[in-house]
GROMACS .gro file of C-alpha atoms in nm:
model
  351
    1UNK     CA    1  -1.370   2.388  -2.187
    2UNK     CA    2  -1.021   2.449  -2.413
    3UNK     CA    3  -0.842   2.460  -2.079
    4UNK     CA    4  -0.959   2.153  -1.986
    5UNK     CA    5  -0.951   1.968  -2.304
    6UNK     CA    6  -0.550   2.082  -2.289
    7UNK     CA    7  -0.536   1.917  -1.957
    8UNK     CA    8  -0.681   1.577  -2.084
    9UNK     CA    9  -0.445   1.595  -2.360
   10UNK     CA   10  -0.133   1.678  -2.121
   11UNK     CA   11  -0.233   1.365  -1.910
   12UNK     CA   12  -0.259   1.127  -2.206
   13UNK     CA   13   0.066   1.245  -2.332
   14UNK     CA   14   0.225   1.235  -2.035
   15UNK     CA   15   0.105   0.869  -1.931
   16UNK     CA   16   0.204   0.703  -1.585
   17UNK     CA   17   0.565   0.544  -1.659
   18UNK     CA   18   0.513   0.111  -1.554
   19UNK     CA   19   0.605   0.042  -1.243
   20UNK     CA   20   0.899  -0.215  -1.433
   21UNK     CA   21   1.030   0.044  -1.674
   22UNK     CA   22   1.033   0.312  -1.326
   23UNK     CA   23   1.272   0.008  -1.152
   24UNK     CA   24   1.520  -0.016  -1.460
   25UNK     CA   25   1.522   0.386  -1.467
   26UNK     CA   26   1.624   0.426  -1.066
   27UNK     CA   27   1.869   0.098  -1.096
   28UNK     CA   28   2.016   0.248  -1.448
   29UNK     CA   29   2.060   0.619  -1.296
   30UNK     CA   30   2.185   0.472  -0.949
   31UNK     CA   31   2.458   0.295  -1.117
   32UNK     CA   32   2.567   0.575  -1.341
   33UNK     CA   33   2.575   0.786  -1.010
   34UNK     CA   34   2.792   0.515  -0.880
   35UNK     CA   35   3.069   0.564  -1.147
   36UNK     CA   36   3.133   0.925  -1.116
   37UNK     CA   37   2.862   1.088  -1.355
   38UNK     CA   38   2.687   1.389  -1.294
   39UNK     CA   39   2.311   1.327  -1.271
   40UNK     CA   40   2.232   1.553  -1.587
   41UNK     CA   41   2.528   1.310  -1.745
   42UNK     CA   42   2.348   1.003  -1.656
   43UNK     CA   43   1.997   1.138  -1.754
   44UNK     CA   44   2.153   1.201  -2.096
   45UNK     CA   45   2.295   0.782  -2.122
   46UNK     CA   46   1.944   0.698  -1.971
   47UNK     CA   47   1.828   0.858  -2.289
   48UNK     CA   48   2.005   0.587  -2.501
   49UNK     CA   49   1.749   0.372  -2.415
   50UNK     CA   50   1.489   0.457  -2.587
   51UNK     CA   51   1.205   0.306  -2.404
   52UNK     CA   52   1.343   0.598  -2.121
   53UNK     CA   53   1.353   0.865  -2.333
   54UNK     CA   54   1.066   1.035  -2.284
   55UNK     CA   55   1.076   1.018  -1.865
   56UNK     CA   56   1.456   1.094  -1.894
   57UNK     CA   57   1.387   1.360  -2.110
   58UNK     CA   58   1.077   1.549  -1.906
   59UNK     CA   59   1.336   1.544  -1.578
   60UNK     CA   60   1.637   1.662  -1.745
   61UNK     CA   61   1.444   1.990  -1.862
   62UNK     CA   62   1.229   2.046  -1.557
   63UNK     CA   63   1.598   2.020  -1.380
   64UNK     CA   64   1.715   2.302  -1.599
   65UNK     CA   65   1.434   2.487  -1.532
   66UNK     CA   66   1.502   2.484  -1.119
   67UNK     CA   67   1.297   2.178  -1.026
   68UNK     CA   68   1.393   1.970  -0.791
   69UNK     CA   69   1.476   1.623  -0.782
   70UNK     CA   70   1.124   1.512  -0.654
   71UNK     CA   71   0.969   1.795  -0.855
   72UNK     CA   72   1.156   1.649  -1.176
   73UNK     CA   73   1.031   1.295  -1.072
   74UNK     CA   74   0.689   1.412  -1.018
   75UNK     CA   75   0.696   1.584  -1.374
   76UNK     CA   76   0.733   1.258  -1.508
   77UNK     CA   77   0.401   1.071  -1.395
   78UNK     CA   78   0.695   0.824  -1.114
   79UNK     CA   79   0.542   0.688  -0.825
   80UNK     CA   80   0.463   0.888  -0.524
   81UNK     CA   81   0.648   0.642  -0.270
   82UNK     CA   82   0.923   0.752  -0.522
   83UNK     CA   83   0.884   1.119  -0.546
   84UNK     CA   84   0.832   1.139  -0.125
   85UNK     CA   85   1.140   0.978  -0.069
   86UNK     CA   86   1.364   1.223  -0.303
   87UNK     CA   87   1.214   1.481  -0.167
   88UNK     CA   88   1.446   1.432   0.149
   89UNK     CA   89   1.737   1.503  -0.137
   90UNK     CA   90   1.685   1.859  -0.043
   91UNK     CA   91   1.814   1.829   0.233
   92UNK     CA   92   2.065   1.571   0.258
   93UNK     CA   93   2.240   1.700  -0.030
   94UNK     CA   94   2.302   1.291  -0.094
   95UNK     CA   95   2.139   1.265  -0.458
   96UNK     CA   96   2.385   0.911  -0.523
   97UNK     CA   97   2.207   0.746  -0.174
   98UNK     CA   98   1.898   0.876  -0.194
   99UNK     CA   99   1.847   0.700  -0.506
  100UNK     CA  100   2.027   0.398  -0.439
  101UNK     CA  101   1.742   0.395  -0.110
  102UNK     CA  102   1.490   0.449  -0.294
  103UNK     CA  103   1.582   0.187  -0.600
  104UNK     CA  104   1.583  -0.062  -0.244
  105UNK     CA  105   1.287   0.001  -0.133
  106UNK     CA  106   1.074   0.034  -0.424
  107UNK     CA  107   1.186  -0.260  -0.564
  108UNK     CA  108   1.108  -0.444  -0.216
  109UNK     CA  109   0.706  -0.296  -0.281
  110UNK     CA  110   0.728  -0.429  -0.644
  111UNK     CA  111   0.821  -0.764  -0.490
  112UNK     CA  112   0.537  -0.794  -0.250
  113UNK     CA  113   0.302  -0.675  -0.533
  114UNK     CA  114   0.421  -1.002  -0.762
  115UNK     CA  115   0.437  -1.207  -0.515
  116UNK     CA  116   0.075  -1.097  -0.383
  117UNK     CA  117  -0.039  -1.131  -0.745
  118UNK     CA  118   0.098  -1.463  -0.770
  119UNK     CA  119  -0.064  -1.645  -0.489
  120UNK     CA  120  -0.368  -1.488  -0.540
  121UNK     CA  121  -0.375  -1.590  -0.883
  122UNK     CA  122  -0.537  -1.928  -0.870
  123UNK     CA  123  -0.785  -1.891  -0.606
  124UNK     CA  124  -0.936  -1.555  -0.805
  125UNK     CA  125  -0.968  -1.830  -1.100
  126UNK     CA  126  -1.142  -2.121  -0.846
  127UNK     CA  127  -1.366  -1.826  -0.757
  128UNK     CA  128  -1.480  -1.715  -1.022
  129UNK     CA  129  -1.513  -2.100  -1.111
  130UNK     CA  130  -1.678  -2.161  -0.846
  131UNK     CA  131  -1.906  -1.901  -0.857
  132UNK     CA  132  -2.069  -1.978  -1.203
  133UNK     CA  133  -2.101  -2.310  -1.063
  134UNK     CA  134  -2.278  -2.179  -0.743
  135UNK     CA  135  -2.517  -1.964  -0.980
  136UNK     CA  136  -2.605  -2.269  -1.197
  137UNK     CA  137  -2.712  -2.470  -0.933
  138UNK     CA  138  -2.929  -2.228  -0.777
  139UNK     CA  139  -3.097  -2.130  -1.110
  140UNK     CA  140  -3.144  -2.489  -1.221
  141UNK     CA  141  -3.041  -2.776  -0.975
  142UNK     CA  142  -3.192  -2.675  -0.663
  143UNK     CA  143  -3.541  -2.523  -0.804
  144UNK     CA  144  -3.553  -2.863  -0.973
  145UNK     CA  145  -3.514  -3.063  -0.679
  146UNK     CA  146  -3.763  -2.835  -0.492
  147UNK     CA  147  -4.053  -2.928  -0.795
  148UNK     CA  148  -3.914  -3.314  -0.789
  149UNK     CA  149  -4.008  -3.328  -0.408
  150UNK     CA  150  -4.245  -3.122  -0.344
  151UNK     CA  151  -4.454  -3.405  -0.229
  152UNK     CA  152  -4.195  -3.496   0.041
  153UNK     CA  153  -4.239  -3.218   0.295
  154UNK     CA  154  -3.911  -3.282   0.480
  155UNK     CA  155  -3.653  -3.311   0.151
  156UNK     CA  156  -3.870  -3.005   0.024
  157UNK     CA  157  -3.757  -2.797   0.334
  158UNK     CA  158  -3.450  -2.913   0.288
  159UNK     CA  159  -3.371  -2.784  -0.038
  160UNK     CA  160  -3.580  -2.478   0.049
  161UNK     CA  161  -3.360  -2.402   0.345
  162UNK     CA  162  -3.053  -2.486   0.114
  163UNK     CA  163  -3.189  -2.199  -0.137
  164UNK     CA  164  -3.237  -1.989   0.133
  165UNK     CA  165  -2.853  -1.995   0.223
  166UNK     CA  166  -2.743  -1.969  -0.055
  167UNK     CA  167  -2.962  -1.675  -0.157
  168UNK     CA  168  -2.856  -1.532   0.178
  169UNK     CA  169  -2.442  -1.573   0.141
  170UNK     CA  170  -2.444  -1.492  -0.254
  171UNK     CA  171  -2.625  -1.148  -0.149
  172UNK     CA  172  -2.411  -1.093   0.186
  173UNK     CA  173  -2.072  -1.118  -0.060
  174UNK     CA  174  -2.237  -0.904  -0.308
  175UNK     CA  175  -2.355  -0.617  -0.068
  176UNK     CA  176  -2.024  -0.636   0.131
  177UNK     CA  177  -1.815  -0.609  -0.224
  178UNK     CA  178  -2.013  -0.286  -0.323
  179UNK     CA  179  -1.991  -0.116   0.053
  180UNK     CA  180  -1.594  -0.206  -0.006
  181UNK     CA  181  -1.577  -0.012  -0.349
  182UNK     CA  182  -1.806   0.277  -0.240
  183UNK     CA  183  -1.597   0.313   0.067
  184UNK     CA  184  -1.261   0.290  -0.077
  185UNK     CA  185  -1.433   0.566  -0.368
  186UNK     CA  186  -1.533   0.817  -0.075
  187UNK     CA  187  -1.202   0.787   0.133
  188UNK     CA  188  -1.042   0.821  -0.182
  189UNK     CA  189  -1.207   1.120  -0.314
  190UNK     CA  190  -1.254   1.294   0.052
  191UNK     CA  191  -0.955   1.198   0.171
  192UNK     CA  192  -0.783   1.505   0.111
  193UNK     CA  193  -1.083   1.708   0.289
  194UNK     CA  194  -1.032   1.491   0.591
  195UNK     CA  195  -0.802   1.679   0.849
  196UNK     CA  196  -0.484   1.475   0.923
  197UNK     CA  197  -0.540   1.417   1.305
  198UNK     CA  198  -0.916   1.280   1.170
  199UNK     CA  199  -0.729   1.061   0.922
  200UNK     CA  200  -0.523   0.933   1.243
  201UNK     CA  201  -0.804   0.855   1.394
  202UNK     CA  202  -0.920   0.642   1.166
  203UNK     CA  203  -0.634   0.459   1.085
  204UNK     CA  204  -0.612   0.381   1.456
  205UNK     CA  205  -0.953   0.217   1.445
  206UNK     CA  206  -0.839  -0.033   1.176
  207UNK     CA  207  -0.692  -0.334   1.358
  208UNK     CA  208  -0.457  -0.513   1.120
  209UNK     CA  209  -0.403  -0.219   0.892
  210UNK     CA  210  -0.344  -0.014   1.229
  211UNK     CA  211  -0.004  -0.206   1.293
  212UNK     CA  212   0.095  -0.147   0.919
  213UNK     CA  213   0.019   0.205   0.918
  214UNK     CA  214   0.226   0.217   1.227
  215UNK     CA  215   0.519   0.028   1.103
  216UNK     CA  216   0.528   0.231   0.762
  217UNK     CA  217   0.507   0.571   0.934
  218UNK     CA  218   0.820   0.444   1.217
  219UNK     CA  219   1.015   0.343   0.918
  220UNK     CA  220   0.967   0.695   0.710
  221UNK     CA  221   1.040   0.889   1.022
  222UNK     CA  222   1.349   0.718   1.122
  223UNK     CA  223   1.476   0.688   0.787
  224UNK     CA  224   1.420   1.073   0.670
  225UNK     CA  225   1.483   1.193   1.028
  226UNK     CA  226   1.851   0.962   1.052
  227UNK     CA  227   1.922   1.098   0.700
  228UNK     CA  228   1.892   1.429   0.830
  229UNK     CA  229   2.121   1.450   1.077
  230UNK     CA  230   2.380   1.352   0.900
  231UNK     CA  231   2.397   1.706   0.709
  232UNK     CA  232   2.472   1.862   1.013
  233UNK     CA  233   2.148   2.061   1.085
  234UNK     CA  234   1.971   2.071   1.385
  235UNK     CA  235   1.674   1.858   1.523
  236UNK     CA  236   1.446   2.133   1.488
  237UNK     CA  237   1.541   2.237   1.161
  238UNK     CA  238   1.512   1.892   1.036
  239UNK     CA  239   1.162   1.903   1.169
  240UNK     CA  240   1.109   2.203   1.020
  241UNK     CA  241   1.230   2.036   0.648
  242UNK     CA  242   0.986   1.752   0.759
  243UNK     CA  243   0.708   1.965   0.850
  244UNK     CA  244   0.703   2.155   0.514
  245UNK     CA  245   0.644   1.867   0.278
  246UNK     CA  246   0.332   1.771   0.174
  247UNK     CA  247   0.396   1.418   0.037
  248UNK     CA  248   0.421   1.231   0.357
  249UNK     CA  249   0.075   1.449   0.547
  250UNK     CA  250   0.160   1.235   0.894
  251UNK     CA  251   0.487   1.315   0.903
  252UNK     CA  252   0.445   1.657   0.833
  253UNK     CA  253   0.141   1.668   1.091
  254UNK     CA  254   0.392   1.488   1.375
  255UNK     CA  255   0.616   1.701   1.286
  256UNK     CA  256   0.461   2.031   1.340
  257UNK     CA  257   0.358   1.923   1.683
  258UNK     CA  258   0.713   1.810   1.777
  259UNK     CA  259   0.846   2.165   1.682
  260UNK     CA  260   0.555   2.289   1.922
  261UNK     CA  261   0.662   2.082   2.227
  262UNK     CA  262   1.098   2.192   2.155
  263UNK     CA  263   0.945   2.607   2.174
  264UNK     CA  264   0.740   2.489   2.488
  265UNK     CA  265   1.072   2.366   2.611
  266UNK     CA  266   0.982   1.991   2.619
  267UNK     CA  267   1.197   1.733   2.537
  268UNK     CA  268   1.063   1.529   2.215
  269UNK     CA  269   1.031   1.182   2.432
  270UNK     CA  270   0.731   1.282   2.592
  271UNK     CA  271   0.554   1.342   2.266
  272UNK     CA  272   0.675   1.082   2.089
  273UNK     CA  273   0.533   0.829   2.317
  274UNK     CA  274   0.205   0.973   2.278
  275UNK     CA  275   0.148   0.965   1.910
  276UNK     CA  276  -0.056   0.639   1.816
  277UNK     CA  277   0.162   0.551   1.511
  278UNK     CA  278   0.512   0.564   1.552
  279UNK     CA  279   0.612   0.305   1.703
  280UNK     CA  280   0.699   0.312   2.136
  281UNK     CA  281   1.075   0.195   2.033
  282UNK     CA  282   1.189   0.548   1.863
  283UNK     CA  283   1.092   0.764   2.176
  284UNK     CA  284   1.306   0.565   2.362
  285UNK     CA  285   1.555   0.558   2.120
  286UNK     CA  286   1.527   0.955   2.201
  287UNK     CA  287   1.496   0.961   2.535
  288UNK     CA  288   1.859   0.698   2.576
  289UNK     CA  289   2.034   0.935   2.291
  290UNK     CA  290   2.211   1.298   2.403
  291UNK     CA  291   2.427   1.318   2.139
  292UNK     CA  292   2.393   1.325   1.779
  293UNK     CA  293   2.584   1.083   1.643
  294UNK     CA  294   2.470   0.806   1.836
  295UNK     CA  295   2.063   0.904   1.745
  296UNK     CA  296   2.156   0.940   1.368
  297UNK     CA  297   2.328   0.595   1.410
  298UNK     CA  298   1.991   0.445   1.627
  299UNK     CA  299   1.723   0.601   1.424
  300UNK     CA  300   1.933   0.420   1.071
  301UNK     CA  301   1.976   0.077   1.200
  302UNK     CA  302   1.659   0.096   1.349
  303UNK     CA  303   1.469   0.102   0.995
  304UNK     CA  304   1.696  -0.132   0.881
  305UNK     CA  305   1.517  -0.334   1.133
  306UNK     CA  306   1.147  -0.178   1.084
  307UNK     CA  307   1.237  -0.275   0.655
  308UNK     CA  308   1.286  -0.701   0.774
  309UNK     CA  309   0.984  -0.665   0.998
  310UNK     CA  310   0.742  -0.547   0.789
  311UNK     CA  311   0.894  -0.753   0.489
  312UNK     CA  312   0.836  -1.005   0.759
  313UNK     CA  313   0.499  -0.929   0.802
  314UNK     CA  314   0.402  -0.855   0.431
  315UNK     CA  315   0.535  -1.188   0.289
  316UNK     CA  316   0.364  -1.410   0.635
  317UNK     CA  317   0.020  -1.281   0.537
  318UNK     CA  318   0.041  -1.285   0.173
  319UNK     CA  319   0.107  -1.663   0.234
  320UNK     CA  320  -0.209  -1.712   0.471
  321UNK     CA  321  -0.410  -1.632   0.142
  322UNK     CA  322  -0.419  -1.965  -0.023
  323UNK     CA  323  -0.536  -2.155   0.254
  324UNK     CA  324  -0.767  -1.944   0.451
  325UNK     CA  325  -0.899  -1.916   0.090
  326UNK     CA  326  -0.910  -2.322   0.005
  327UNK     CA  327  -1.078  -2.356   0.317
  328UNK     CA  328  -1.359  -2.183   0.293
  329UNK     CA  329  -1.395  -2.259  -0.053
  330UNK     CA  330  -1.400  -2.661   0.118
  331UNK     CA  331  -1.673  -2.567   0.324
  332UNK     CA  332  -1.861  -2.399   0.035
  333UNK     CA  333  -1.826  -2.714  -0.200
  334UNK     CA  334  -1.926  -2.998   0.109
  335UNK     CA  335  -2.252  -2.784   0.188
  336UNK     CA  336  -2.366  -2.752  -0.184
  337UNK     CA  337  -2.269  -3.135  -0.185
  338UNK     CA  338  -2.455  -3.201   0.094
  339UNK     CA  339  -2.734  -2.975  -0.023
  340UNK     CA  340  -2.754  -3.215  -0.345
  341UNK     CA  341  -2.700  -3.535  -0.179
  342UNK     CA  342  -2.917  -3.500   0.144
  343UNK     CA  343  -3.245  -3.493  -0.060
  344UNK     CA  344  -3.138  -3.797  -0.261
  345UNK     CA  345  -3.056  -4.000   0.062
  346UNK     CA  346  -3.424  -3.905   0.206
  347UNK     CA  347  -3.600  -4.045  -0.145
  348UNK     CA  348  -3.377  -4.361  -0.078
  349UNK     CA  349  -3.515  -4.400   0.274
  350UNK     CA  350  -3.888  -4.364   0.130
  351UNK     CA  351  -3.785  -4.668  -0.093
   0.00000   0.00000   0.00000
C-alpha cells in the first residue's frame, strides 16, 4: 500500500508536460544545438525559462546518471512519438538532427490535432444542440400530437411511426457510442497482451485506418532505417538496433523477421513485399538499390514523400468533417420537420 501510494505521488509530481510547452522545449533545445552548445549547455539555458525548469531539469540529471536521450525524455512524462524517435539517437550519433526531425514532425501532429479540433468545433456544438432539441420533441411534441389525434387513425400512425424512428436512431447512436468506448477501453488495456503479428492482423482488417497504419509504419521505417545507414553500420546491424527497441512493436516485429530471411540467405525484397504494412514502394526501392549510398539516399527522400502524403491525406479528411456532418444533420432536421408538419397538413385536409 506505501509503495503504491509513493507511486501515485511520483505521477502527480511528475505530471505529463502540454503538448505546447513540449514544442517550445524541442524548438528552444534544437536551436541552441544549432549554435554550437553542448546539449547539457542548452538544457542548463532551457532552465532560464522557468516554465521548463522542471522537464529541463529531470533530463539533465537522468543524463548524468547514464540515461539516454529517449530514456531522459521518457523521465520527463514527453510524448511517446517523441521519445521513439530519439531513441534512433543511439545510433546515429546525430543528437542536433534528430531533434531538429523530431521538432518537424511533432509539430506537423500538433497541427493536425488544432486543425481537427477546429473544424470539429461547431458541429460538436450543433450536436449537442440538436440533440436537446431532438429529446424535447420526443418527450413533449410528438406524445402530444399522438393524444391530439388519436381520433385520426392515419396522422396517429404517423406520429407513432415518427416516435418509433426516432426511438430507434437515438438508441442505435447511443449503443454504437458505448460499443466505441468499451472497445477502444479493451484494445487499450489488452493491447499489450495481444501478440504483434495478432495486432497486424487487425490493423489489416480496418479499411481506412489500414492505409494510415500503413503509411505511418513506411514512413518510420524509411526514416530510422535511412538514418541508419548513414553511420556506417551494416543493414543487419541496423536491423538488429531496430529490432531491440520496444517503442515502435511493428518495427521491431518486421525487423526480427528481416534479420531471419538475411541468415536464411534471402535477399530482404522478397520479404518486404510480403508484409501487409509497409508500403510495396520500399521493397522495390530495395530490390533497384546495391549500393549503400544510393538506398540511404532512396529510403530519405522517400519519407520526405510518405510526410506530404499523409499530411495530404490527414488535412483532405479532416475537411470532409463539416459537411458529411451538416448533411446528415439536414436530413435529421427535414424529417423531424416533416414529422411535425405532416400531421398538421392531414387535420387541414379533414377541414
Amino acid at each position: 500500500m506505501g509503495l503504491y501510494l509513493k507511486k501515485f505521488l511520483t505521477e502527480i509530481r511528475h505530471k505529463n508536460v502540454k503538448k505546447e510547452q513540449q514544442l517550445l522545449f524541442l524548438n528552444r533545445l534544437s536551436r541552441l544545438l544549432q549554435n554550437g552548445y553542448t546539449l547539457i549547455e542548452s538544457l542548463e539555458i532551457v532552465k532560464w525559462d522557468k516554465t521548463m525548469l522542471e522537464p529541463a531539469t529531470t533530463i539533465t540529471t537522468a543524463l548524468k546518471n547514464g540515461s539516454t536521450l529517449d530514456q531522459a525524455f521518457e523521465k520527463a512524462n514527453f510524448n511517446h512519438v517523441i521519445t521513439s524517435y530519439l531513441y534512433f539517437a543511439r545510433a546515429n550519433g546525430d543528437i542536433q538532427a534528430s531533434i531538429q526531425k523530431c521538432l518537424s514532425m511533432y509539430e506537423q501532429r500538433l497541427q493536425y490535432t488544432k486543425k481537427f479540433q477546429q473544424v470539429a468545433r461547431y458541429p460538436v456544438i450543433l450536436l449537442v444542440v440538436f440533440s436537446i432539441l431532438l429529446y424535447f420533441i420526443k418527450q413533449s411534441v410528438l406524445p402530444s400530437f399522438l393524444d391530439l389525434f388519436q381520433y385520426n387513425a392515419e396522422t396517429s400512425s404517423i406520429v407513432f411511426v415518427s416516435i418509433m424512428i426516432i426511438d430507434f436512431l437515438s438508441n442505435l447512436v447511443f449503443v454504437l457510442l458505448i460499443i466505441a468506448l468499451i472497445a477502444t477501453g479493451l484494445w487499450q488495456f489488452n493491447k499489450r497482451k495481444i501478440r504483434i503479428d495478432k495486432q497486424i492482423k487487425i490493423y489489416s482488417m480496418l479499411p481506412v485506418y489500414r492505409k494510415y497504419k500503413q503509411i505511418n509504419v513506411s514512413f518510420s521505417f524509411a526514416t530510422h532505417f535511412s538514418s541508419l545507414l548513414k553511420t556506417g553500420i551494416s543493414i543487419k546491424e541496423i536491423l538488429t538496433t531496430m529490432s531491440k527497441q520496444t517503442k515502435l512493436p511493428i518495427i521491431a516485429y518486421y525487423s526480427t523477421l528481416m534479420i531471419e530471411e538475411l541468415n536464411h540467405g534471402k535477399h530482404l525484397s522478397s520479404l518486404l513485399s510480403q508484409l501487409k504494412l509497409l508500403d510495396k514502394q520500399i521493397s522495390v526501392i530495395f530490390q533497384k538499390n546495391a549500393d549503400v549510398t544510393a538506398l540511404e539516399k532512396d529510403l530519405s527522400m522517400y519519407g520526405e514523400l510518405l510526410t506530404e502524403e499523409l499530411h495530404r491525406k490527414i488535412m483532405k479528411s479532416i475537411t470532409y468533417i463539416q459537411p458529411i456532418f451538416f448533411l446528415v444533420l439536414a436530413g435529421f432536421i427535414v424529417f423531424i420537420y416533416m414529422t411535425l408538419m405532416w400531421p398538421m397538413f392531414q387535420l387541414i385536409k379533414t377541414i
